[in-house]
XYZ file of C-alpha atoms in Angstrom:
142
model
C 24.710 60.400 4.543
C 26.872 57.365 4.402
C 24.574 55.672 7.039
C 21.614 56.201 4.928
C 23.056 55.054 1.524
C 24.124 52.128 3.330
C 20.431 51.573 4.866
C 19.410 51.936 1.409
C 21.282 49.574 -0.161
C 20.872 46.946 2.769
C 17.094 47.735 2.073
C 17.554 47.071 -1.487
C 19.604 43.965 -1.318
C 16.675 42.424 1.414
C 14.131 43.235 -1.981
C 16.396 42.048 -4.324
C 16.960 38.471 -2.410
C 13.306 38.315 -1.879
C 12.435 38.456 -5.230
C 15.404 36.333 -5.985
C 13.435 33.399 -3.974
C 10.347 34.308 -5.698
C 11.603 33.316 -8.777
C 12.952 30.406 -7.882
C 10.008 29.061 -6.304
C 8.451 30.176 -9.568
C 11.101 28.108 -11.675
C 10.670 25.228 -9.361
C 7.138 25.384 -10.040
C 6.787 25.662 -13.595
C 9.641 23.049 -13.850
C 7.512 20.506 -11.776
C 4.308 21.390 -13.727
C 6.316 20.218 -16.801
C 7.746 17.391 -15.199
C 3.900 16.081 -14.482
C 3.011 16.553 -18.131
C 5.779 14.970 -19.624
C 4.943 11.964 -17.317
C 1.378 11.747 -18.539
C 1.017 9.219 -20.685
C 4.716 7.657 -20.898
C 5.395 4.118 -20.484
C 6.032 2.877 -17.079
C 9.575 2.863 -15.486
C 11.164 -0.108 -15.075
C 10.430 -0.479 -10.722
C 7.390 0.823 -11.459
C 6.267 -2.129 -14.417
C 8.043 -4.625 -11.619
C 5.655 -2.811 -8.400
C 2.871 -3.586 -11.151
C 3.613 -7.171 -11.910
C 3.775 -7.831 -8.265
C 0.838 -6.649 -7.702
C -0.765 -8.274 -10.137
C 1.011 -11.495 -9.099
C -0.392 -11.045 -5.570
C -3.611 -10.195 -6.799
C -4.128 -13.471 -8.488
C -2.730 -15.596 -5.810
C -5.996 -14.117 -3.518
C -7.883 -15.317 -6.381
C -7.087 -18.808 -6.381
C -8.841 -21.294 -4.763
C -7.013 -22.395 -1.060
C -4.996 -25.161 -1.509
C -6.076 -26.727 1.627
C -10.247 -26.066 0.661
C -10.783 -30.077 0.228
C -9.342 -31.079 3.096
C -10.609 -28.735 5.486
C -14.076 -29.872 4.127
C -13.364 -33.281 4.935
C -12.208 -32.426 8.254
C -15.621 -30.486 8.779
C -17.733 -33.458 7.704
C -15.869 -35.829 9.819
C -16.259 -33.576 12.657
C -20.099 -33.437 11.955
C -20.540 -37.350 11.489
C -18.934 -37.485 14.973
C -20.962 -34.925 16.344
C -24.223 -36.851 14.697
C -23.281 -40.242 16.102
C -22.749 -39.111 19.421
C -25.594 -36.675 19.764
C -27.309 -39.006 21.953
C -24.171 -38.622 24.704
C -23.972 -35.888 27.012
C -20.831 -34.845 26.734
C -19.441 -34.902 23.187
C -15.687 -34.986 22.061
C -13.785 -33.977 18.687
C -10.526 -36.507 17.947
C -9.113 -34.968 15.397
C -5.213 -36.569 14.705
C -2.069 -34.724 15.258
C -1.537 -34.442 11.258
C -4.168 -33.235 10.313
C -4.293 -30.539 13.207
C -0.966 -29.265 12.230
C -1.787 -28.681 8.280
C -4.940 -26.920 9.440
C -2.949 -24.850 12.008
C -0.689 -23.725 8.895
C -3.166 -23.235 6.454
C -4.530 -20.582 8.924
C -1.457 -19.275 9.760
C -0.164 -19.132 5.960
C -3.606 -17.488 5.619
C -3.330 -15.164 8.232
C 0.337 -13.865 7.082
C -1.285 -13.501 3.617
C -4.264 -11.283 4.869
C -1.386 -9.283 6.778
C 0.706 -8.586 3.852
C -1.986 -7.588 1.439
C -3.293 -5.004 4.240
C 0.069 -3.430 4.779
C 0.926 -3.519 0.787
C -2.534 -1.984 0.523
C -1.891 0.747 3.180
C 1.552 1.457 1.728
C -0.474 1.634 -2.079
C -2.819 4.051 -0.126
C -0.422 6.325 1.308
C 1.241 6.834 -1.629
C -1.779 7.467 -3.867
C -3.205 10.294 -1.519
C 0.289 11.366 -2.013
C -0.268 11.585 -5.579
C -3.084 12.875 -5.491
C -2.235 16.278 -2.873
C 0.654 16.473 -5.119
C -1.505 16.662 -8.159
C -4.096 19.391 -6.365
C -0.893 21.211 -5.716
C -0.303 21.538 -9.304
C -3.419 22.357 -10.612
C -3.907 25.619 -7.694
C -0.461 26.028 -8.325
């Protein structure tokens, strides 16, 4: 008898926890649905208004014209007078002095460390929206 009041209670404490999680997960959920609502429509958090200006910033740095646009077109139509005053050779060559070789190596390279860190910001921005966005489908079958 005392084995099987003991197997009872065990049995009944195993229900009770259960349920006991059950609710929690329920207060958990109901806690993050009002979480999300209460969010809708507030102003932005201080990181978040700073994430924004920076992007923005960023943004309108792309935007501008290059700074180095003139010169590389002069460098293109000096390369092309060269190439039409020597067309009758058969061999051409391109002179092009050390200066001006170095700016146009940095351009590209300032260029190319640009491109890099908009694609990474822009994978990061992705990531984090589809984030968002299972978080939000979560929610609403929740």
């Amino acid at each position: 008898e005392l084995r099987t009041r003991r197997a009872a209670s065990a049995a009944r404490l195993a229900q009770l926890a259960a349920r006991l999680h059950a609710l929690r997960h329920t207060l958990l959920q109901v806690v993050a649905r009002q979480e999300a609502r209460a969010g809708a429509g507030a102003a932005l958090s201080a990181a978040e208004e700073a994430t924004r200006a920076r992007l923005q910033e960023l943004a309108s740095q792309l935007a501008a014209p290059p700074l180095y646009n003139g010169r590389l077109n002069e460098l293109l139509c000096a390369v092309r007078l060269q190439r039409s005053a020597s067309a009758g050779m058969t061999h051409e060559r391109y002179q092009l002095d050390p200066d001006a070789q170095e700016d146009v190596k940095q351009f590209l390279t300032l260029q190319q460390r640009g491109m890099a860190h908009l694609l990474d910001t822009a994978r990061k921005d992705l990531a984090a929206l589809n984030t968002i966005a299972e978080g939000m489908a979560q929610l609403v079958r929740g």
